[in-house]
Coordinates of C-alpha atoms and ligand atoms in Angstrom, one line a residue:
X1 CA 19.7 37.3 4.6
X2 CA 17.0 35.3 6.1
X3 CA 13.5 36.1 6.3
X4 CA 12.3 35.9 9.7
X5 CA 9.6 33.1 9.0
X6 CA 12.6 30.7 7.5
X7 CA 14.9 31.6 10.4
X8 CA 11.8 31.0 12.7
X9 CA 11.2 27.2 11.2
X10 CA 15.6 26.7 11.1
X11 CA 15.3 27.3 14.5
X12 CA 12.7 24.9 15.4
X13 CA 14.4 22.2 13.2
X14 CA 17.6 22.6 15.5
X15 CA 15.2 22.5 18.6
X16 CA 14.6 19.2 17.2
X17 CA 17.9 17.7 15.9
X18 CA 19.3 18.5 19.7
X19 CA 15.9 16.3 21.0
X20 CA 17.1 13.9 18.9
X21 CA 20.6 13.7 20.3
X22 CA 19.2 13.8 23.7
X23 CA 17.4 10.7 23.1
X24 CA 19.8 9.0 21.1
X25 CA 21.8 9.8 24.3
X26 CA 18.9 8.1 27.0
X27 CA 18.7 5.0 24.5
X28 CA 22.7 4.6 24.7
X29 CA 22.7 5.0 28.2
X30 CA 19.7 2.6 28.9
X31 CA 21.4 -0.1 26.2
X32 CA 24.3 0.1 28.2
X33 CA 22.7 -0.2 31.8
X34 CA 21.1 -3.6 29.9
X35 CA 23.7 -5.4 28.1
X36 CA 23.4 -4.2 25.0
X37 CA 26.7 -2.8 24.8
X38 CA 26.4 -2.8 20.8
X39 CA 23.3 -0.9 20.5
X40 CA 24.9 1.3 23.4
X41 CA 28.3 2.2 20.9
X42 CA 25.9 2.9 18.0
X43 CA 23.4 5.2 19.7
X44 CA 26.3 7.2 21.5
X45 CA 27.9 7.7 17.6
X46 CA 24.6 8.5 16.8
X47 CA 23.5 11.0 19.0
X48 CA 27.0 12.6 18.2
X49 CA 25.7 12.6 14.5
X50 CA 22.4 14.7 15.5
X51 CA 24.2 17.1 17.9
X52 CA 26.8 17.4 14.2
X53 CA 22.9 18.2 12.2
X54 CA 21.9 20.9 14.8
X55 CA 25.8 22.2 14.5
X56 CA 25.3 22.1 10.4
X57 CA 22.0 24.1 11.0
X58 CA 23.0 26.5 13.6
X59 CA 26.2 27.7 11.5
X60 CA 24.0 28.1 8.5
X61 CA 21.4 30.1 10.3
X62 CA 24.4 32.3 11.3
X63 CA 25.9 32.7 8.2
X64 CA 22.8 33.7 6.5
X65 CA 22.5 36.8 8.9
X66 CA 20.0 35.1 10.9
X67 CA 20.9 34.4 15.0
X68 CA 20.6 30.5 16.1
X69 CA 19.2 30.1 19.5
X70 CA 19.7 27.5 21.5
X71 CA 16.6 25.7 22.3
X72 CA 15.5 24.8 26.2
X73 CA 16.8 20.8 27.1
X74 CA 13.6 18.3 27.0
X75 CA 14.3 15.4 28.5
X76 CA 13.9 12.1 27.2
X77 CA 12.3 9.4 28.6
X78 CA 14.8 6.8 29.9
X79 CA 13.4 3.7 30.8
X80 CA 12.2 1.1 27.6
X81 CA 11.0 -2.1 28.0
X82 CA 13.1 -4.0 25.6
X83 CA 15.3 -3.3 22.9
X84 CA 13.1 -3.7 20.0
X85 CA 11.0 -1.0 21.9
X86 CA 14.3 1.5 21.5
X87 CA 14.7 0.4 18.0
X88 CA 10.6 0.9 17.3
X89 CA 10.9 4.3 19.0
X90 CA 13.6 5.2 16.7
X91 CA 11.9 4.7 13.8
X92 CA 9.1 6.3 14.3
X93 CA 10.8 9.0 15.3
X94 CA 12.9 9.6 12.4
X95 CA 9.8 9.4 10.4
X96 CA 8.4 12.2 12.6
X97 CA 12.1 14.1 12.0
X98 CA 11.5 13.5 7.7
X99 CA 7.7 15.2 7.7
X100 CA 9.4 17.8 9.4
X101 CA 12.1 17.9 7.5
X102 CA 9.6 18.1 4.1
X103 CA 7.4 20.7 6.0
X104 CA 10.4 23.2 6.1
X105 CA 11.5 22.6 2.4
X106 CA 7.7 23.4 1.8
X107 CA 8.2 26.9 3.6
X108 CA 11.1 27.7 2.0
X109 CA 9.5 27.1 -1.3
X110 CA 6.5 29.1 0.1
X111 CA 8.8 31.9 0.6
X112 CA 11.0 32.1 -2.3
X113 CA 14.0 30.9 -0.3
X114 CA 15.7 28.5 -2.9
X115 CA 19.2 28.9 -1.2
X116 CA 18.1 27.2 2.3
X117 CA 15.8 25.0 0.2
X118 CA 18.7 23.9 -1.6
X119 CA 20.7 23.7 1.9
X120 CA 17.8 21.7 3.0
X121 CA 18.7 18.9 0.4
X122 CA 21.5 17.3 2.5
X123 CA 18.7 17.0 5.2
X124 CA 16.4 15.2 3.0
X125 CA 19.1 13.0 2.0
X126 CA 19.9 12.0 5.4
X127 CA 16.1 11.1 6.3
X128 CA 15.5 8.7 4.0
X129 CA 19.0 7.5 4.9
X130 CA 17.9 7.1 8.4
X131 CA 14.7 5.5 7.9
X132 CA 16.1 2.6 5.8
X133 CA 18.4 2.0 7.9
X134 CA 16.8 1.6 11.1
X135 CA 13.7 0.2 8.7
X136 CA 16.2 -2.3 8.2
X137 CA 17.6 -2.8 12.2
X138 CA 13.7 -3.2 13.2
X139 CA 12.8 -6.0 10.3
X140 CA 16.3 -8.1 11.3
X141 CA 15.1 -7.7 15.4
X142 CA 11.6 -9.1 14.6
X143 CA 13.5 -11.8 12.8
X144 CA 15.0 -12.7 16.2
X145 CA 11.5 -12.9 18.1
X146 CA 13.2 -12.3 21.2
X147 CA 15.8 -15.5 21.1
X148 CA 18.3 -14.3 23.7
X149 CA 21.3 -15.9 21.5
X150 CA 20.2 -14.1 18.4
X151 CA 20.1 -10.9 20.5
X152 CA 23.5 -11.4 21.5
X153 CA 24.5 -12.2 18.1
X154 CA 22.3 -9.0 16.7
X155 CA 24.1 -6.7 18.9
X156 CA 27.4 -8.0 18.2
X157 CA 26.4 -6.5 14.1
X158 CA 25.6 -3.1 16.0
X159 CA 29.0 -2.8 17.5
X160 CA 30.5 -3.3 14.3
X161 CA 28.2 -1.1 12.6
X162 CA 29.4 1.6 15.4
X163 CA 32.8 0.7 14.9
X164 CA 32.9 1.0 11.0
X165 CA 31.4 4.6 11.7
X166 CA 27.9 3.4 9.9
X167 CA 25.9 5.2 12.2
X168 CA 23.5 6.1 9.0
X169 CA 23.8 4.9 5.7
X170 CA 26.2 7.4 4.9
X171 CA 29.1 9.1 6.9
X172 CA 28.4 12.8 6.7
X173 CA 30.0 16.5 8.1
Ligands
LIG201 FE1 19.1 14.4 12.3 O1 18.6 12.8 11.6 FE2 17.9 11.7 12.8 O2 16.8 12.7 13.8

């Protein structure tokens, strides 16, 4: 059974991971209005993948007795003004979605919780997944410094990325 200030803070997390699939979702659609059909396959996959990390949390919050609520939509912004600017946004995003992430391992620690902080492992996993992988998209796209045939080239390797399922580091659910 959860305690009502763990289910409180699960709850806020899946507010989150459906943000992020909502803005995975405005990147896609912009890369794809743009050219960047690549980019576009990968971010689709991988807002797929954070609407799969809100499921993973929802059914656990269930499970545990608690009752997962499904959060208002936010919408994301959906105009950038080049890709690296998507890609930059990313990453500092999923840096945002790690310190949260830590915060609610801390307040299940706080409250005794080891079963969801032990849940909570998988998450931290993912997160440092995430952010050396798009650590790593960023660095190749400031290799490029904007050269419109290295671009192309560049988003050829996301397509194929998208295509082998490498969405993150590792191919979770
Ligand atoms: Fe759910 O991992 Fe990114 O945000």
């Amino acid at each position: 059974m959860l305690n009502s200030k763990v289910e409180k803070v699960l709850n806020k997390q899946i507010e989150l991971e459906l943000f992020s699939s909502q803005l995975y979702l405005a990147m896609a659609s912009w890369a794809e209005k743009n050219g960047y059909n690549g980019s576009a396959n990968f971010l689709y996959a991988h807002s797929d993948e954070e609407r799969g990390h809100m499921l993973k949390l929802f059914h656990y919050v269930n499970d545990r007795n608690g009752h997962a609520i499904v959060p208002p939509v936010e919408q994301p912004k959906s105009e950038y003004e080049s890709i690296q600017a998507v890609y930059e946004e990313i990453y500092e995003h999923e840096k945002m979605i790690s310190s949260e992430i830590n915060n609610l391992v801390g307040v299940c620690y706080e409250e005794k919780d080891f079963t969801t902080a032990n849940f909570l492992q998988w998450y931290v996993q993912e997160q440092i997944e995430e952010e050396s992988l798009f650590s790593t998209v960023l660095d190749k796209l400031n290799l490029l410094g904007g050269d419109k045939a290295r671009l192309y080239m560049f988003d050829n390797e996301m397509e194929k990325l998208a295509l082998a399922g490498e969405t993150t580091s590792e191919n979770e659910q």
